[in-house]
Amino acid sequence: MSRGARALGSGRPAACSEPGRIRAGSGPARRKQARIAGPDRRHVAATSCTTRARVAPLHDNAAMRILHTMLRVGDLQRSIRFYTEVLGMTLLHTTERPEQKYDLAFLGYGRNPEHAEIELTYNYGVTSYELGGAFGHIAIGVPDVHASCAALRDKAAALGGAVTREPGPVQGGTTMIAFVTDPDGYKIELIERAD
């Protein structure tokens, strides 16, 4: 490999033709160089621009969307009621797979790809899951976090959920937030937003 870095996979020199991007093509790179391990564990040269460089994405970002987040639940009907009655989502569709021993329910505030959905998965015979420490929360924008908590508090409790962090500013900031926990223990952050 020559002294100048090469754009990954292209065999051509990388150049920073605009701030914040590494592009293949037009000339030598003039920035920091490092050796990193590629997918085949061989080292390749990587170059970054001094102004917050990032490698151009492998996919067309304009075509990519988050479609849904899947949550495993212990009681599908109870969870459907929580997400529709407490959080105001719409049950979009369900799928039953008795031969594979699972059922699905998709809920949201609209259909994908315009809106992300929640996929609830019930595996037959499993009534609870160990949530672990990696998953954080789902976030939902609301116009008034205090009013939202007041409106959903009793409904959430009746279905096994709870307001677990009262409305107030985010630590170190001014954005108003609250947290609700669903019947399976998943956390939902309510964020006050004007839009």
mmCIF file of C-alpha atoms in Angstrom:
data_model
loop_
_atom_site.group_PDB
_atom_site.id
_atom_site.type_symbol
_atom_site.label_atom_id
_atom_site.label_comp_id
_atom_site.label_asym_id
_atom_site.label_seq_id
_atom_site.Cartn_x
_atom_site.Cartn_y
_atom_site.Cartn_z
ATOM 1 C CA MET A 1 0.000 0.000 0.000
ATOM 2 C CA SER A 2 1.266 3.450 -0.787
ATOM 3 C CA ARG A 3 1.936 6.106 1.805
ATOM 4 C CA GLY A 4 -1.508 7.627 1.270
ATOM 5 C CA ALA A 5 -4.427 5.730 2.788
ATOM 6 C CA ARG A 6 -6.893 3.858 0.644
ATOM 7 C CA ALA A 7 -10.658 4.018 0.952
ATOM 8 C CA LEU A 8 -11.883 0.733 2.373
ATOM 9 C CA GLY A 9 -12.679 -1.716 -0.388
ATOM 10 C CA SER A 10 -11.933 0.664 -3.244
ATOM 11 C CA GLY A 11 -8.193 0.338 -3.768
ATOM 12 C CA ARG A 12 -8.154 4.088 -4.446
ATOM 13 C CA PRO A 13 -6.616 6.775 -2.260
ATOM 14 C CA ALA A 14 -8.948 8.339 0.291
ATOM 15 C CA ALA A 15 -9.389 12.090 0.320
ATOM 16 C CA CYS A 16 -11.363 14.506 2.424
ATOM 17 C CA SER A 17 -13.315 16.431 -0.154
ATOM 18 C CA GLU A 18 -15.662 17.886 2.423
ATOM 19 C CA PRO A 19 -15.366 18.335 6.192
ATOM 20 C CA GLY A 20 -16.303 15.316 8.234
ATOM 21 C CA ARG A 21 -16.134 12.753 5.404
ATOM 22 C CA ILE A 22 -13.586 10.378 3.930
ATOM 23 C CA ARG A 23 -14.236 9.898 0.252
ATOM 24 C CA ALA A 24 -12.667 7.699 -2.349
ATOM 25 C CA GLY A 25 -11.205 9.389 -5.341
ATOM 26 C CA SER A 26 -9.721 12.756 -5.903
ATOM 27 C CA GLY A 27 -6.235 12.920 -4.453
ATOM 28 C CA PRO A 28 -4.046 11.999 -1.537
ATOM 29 C CA ALA A 29 -5.214 12.077 2.042
ATOM 30 C CA ARG A 30 -3.527 14.679 4.200
ATOM 31 C CA ARG A 31 -4.416 13.722 7.723
ATOM 32 C CA LYS A 32 -3.737 11.328 10.612
ATOM 33 C CA GLN A 33 -3.112 7.753 9.664
ATOM 34 C CA ALA A 34 -3.683 4.644 11.766
ATOM 35 C CA ARG A 35 -3.566 0.910 11.275
ATOM 36 C CA ILE A 36 -6.769 -0.921 12.114
ATOM 37 C CA ALA A 37 -7.793 -4.550 11.779
ATOM 38 C CA GLY A 38 -10.181 -5.185 8.912
ATOM 39 C CA PRO A 39 -12.895 -7.884 8.907
ATOM 40 C CA ASP A 40 -10.336 -10.464 7.750
ATOM 41 C CA ARG A 41 -8.079 -9.493 10.709
ATOM 42 C CA ARG A 42 -5.406 -8.086 8.362
ATOM 43 C CA HIS A 43 -4.334 -4.574 9.152
ATOM 44 C CA VAL A 44 -5.358 -1.817 6.785
ATOM 45 C CA ALA A 45 -4.464 1.841 6.799
ATOM 46 C CA ALA A 46 -7.198 4.244 7.777
ATOM 47 C CA THR A 47 -7.063 7.978 7.423
ATOM 48 C CA SER A 48 -9.151 10.564 9.168
ATOM 49 C CA CYS A 49 -9.703 14.225 8.494
ATOM 50 C CA THR A 50 -8.705 16.526 11.310
ATOM 51 C CA THR A 51 -12.273 17.854 11.459
ATOM 52 C CA ARG A 52 -14.232 14.962 13.022
ATOM 53 C CA ALA A 53 -13.753 12.453 10.249
ATOM 54 C CA ARG A 54 -16.033 9.515 9.751
ATOM 55 C CA VAL A 55 -15.938 6.865 7.098
ATOM 56 C CA ALA A 56 -18.655 7.176 4.477
ATOM 57 C CA PRO A 57 -21.507 4.754 5.304
ATOM 58 C CA LEU A 58 -21.722 1.404 3.577
ATOM 59 C CA HIS A 59 -25.455 1.884 3.004
ATOM 60 C CA ASP A 60 -27.670 4.625 1.640
ATOM 61 C CA ASN A 61 -28.825 6.340 4.861
ATOM 62 C CA ALA A 62 -31.772 7.959 3.079
ATOM 63 C CA ALA A 63 -33.239 4.498 2.421
ATOM 64 C CA MET A 64 -32.652 3.130 5.932
ATOM 65 C CA ARG A 65 -35.277 3.349 8.697
ATOM 66 C CA ILE A 66 -35.753 1.853 12.122
ATOM 67 C CA LEU A 67 -38.832 -0.302 11.591
ATOM 68 C CA HIS A 68 -39.453 -1.846 14.990
ATOM 69 C CA THR A 69 -38.056 -2.795 18.364
ATOM 70 C CA MET A 70 -38.896 -6.264 19.663
ATOM 71 C CA LEU A 71 -39.697 -6.902 23.320
ATOM 72 C CA ARG A 72 -40.315 -10.391 24.745
ATOM 73 C CA VAL A 73 -43.316 -10.411 27.059
ATOM 74 C CA GLY A 74 -44.785 -12.901 29.526
ATOM 75 C CA ASP A 75 -48.478 -12.142 28.877
ATOM 76 C CA LEU A 76 -49.260 -10.841 25.395
ATOM 77 C CA GLN A 77 -52.808 -9.637 26.105
ATOM 78 C CA ARG A 78 -51.758 -7.754 29.254
ATOM 79 C CA SER A 79 -48.920 -6.067 27.317
ATOM 80 C CA ILE A 80 -51.209 -5.151 24.411
ATOM 81 C CA ARG A 81 -53.597 -3.540 26.896
ATOM 82 C CA PHE A 82 -50.721 -1.630 28.549
ATOM 83 C CA TYR A 83 -49.347 -0.208 25.290
ATOM 84 C CA THR A 84 -52.793 0.652 23.882
ATOM 85 C CA GLU A 85 -54.668 1.799 27.020
ATOM 86 C CA VAL A 86 -51.801 3.389 28.959
ATOM 87 C CA LEU A 87 -49.527 4.716 26.192
ATOM 88 C CA GLY A 88 -52.191 5.266 23.525
ATOM 89 C CA MET A 89 -50.616 3.104 20.813
ATOM 90 C CA THR A 90 -52.688 1.317 18.193
ATOM 91 C CA LEU A 91 -52.593 -2.447 17.748
ATOM 92 C CA LEU A 92 -51.482 -2.621 14.107
ATOM 93 C CA HIS A 93 -51.524 -6.381 13.528
ATOM 94 C CA THR A 94 -50.926 -9.724 15.171
ATOM 95 C CA THR A 95 -49.403 -12.989 13.991
ATOM 96 C CA GLU A 96 -49.964 -16.371 15.603
ATOM 97 C CA ARG A 97 -47.413 -19.134 15.040
ATOM 98 C CA PRO A 98 -48.656 -22.111 17.106
ATOM 99 C CA GLU A 99 -46.422 -24.609 15.290
ATOM 100 C CA GLN A 100 -43.370 -22.471 16.166
ATOM 101 C CA LYS A 101 -44.844 -21.730 19.625
ATOM 102 C CA TYR A 102 -44.873 -17.937 19.542
ATOM 103 C CA ASP A 103 -47.270 -15.062 18.870
ATOM 104 C CA LEU A 104 -46.498 -11.476 17.806
ATOM 105 C CA ALA A 105 -48.278 -8.152 18.184
ATOM 106 C CA PHE A 106 -47.147 -4.962 16.435
ATOM 107 C CA LEU A 107 -48.134 -1.641 18.002
ATOM 108 C CA GLY A 108 -47.338 1.998 17.377
ATOM 109 C CA TYR A 109 -48.500 5.518 16.680
ATOM 110 C CA GLY A 110 -48.480 4.797 12.940
ATOM 111 C CA ARG A 111 -47.187 2.146 10.557
ATOM 112 C CA ASN A 112 -43.644 1.720 9.390
ATOM 113 C CA PRO A 113 -41.706 2.862 7.508
ATOM 114 C CA GLU A 114 -43.046 6.318 8.448
ATOM 115 C CA HIS A 115 -43.224 5.376 12.139
ATOM 116 C CA ALA A 116 -41.238 2.875 14.174
ATOM 117 C CA GLU A 117 -43.280 0.120 15.789
ATOM 118 C CA ILE A 118 -43.017 -2.022 18.909
ATOM 119 C CA GLU A 119 -43.098 -5.779 18.283
ATOM 120 C CA LEU A 120 -44.259 -7.731 21.320
ATOM 121 C CA THR A 121 -43.238 -11.395 21.203
ATOM 122 C CA TYR A 122 -44.836 -14.028 23.402
ATOM 123 C CA ASN A 123 -43.037 -17.384 23.460
ATOM 124 C CA TYR A 124 -45.439 -20.096 24.620
ATOM 125 C CA GLY A 125 -44.866 -21.154 28.205
ATOM 126 C CA VAL A 126 -42.495 -18.303 29.129
ATOM 127 C CA THR A 127 -44.013 -15.957 31.718
ATOM 128 C CA SER A 128 -41.020 -13.755 32.522
ATOM 129 C CA TYR A 129 -37.574 -12.805 31.279
ATOM 130 C CA GLU A 130 -34.326 -11.681 32.860
ATOM 131 C CA LEU A 131 -33.976 -8.164 31.437
ATOM 132 C CA GLY A 132 -30.227 -7.865 31.943
ATOM 133 C CA GLY A 133 -28.224 -4.679 32.215
ATOM 134 C CA ALA A 134 -27.712 -3.717 28.585
ATOM 135 C CA PHE A 135 -31.186 -2.570 27.540
ATOM 136 C CA GLY A 136 -31.989 0.969 28.620
ATOM 137 C CA HIS A 137 -35.396 2.235 27.585
ATOM 138 C CA ILE A 138 -37.807 3.220 24.843
ATOM 139 C CA ALA A 139 -38.438 6.976 24.526
ATOM 140 C CA ILE A 140 -41.780 8.575 23.663
ATOM 141 C CA GLY A 141 -42.329 12.283 23.039
ATOM 142 C CA VAL A 142 -45.280 13.863 24.874
ATOM 143 C CA PRO A 143 -46.546 17.474 24.871
ATOM 144 C CA ASP A 144 -46.755 17.710 28.699
ATOM 145 C CA VAL A 145 -44.920 15.169 30.871
ATOM 146 C CA HIS A 146 -46.776 16.116 34.075
ATOM 147 C CA ALA A 147 -50.209 15.738 32.445
ATOM 148 C CA SER A 148 -49.166 12.488 30.770
ATOM 149 C CA CYS A 149 -48.054 10.931 34.064
ATOM 150 C CA ALA A 150 -51.246 12.068 35.795
ATOM 151 C CA ALA A 151 -53.369 10.584 33.008
ATOM 152 C CA LEU A 152 -51.619 7.209 32.862
ATOM 153 C CA ARG A 153 -50.653 6.560 36.499
ATOM 154 C CA ASP A 154 -53.780 4.611 37.564
ATOM 155 C CA LYS A 155 -54.128 2.739 34.258
ATOM 156 C CA ALA A 156 -50.470 1.694 34.387
ATOM 157 C CA ALA A 157 -50.812 0.428 37.963
ATOM 158 C CA ALA A 158 -53.969 -1.536 37.108
ATOM 159 C CA LEU A 159 -52.069 -3.377 34.364
ATOM 160 C CA GLY A 160 -48.905 -4.041 36.368
ATOM 161 C CA GLY A 161 -46.933 -0.956 35.296
ATOM 162 C CA ALA A 162 -45.895 2.120 37.257
ATOM 163 C CA VAL A 163 -44.522 5.636 37.036
ATOM 164 C CA THR A 164 -41.011 4.954 38.313
ATOM 165 C CA ARG A 165 -39.464 8.412 37.938
ATOM 166 C CA GLU A 166 -41.669 11.394 38.582
ATOM 167 C CA PRO A 167 -41.651 14.286 36.100
ATOM 168 C CA GLY A 168 -38.726 16.658 36.402
ATOM 169 C CA PRO A 169 -35.726 17.990 34.536
ATOM 170 C CA VAL A 170 -33.170 15.544 33.188
ATOM 171 C CA GLN A 171 -30.097 15.401 35.411
ATOM 172 C CA GLY A 172 -27.822 18.305 34.472
ATOM 173 C CA GLY A 173 -30.314 19.787 31.993
ATOM 174 C CA THR A 174 -33.695 21.407 31.549
ATOM 175 C CA THR A 175 -35.618 18.893 29.397
ATOM 176 C CA MET A 176 -38.590 17.552 31.348
ATOM 177 C CA ILE A 177 -38.748 13.753 31.541
ATOM 178 C CA ALA A 178 -40.394 10.926 33.470
ATOM 179 C CA PHE A 179 -40.141 7.129 33.387
ATOM 180 C CA VAL A 180 -42.856 4.508 33.279
ATOM 181 C CA THR A 181 -42.237 0.775 33.635
ATOM 182 C CA ASP A 182 -44.410 -1.688 31.712
ATOM 183 C CA PRO A 183 -45.749 -4.965 33.204
ATOM 184 C CA ASP A 184 -42.603 -6.864 32.118
ATOM 185 C CA GLY A 185 -40.225 -4.308 33.627
ATOM 186 C CA TYR A 186 -39.244 -2.485 30.418
ATOM 187 C CA LYS A 187 -38.629 1.219 30.956
ATOM 188 C CA ILE A 188 -40.316 3.887 28.854
ATOM 189 C CA GLU A 189 -39.006 7.434 29.028
ATOM 190 C CA LEU A 190 -41.523 10.214 28.475
ATOM 191 C CA ILE A 191 -39.831 13.309 27.054
ATOM 192 C CA GLU A 192 -41.639 16.643 26.930
ATOM 193 C CA ARG A 193 -41.486 17.984 23.370
ATOM 194 C CA ALA A 194 -43.280 20.861 21.698
ATOM 195 C CA ASP A 195 -43.399 19.131 18.290
#
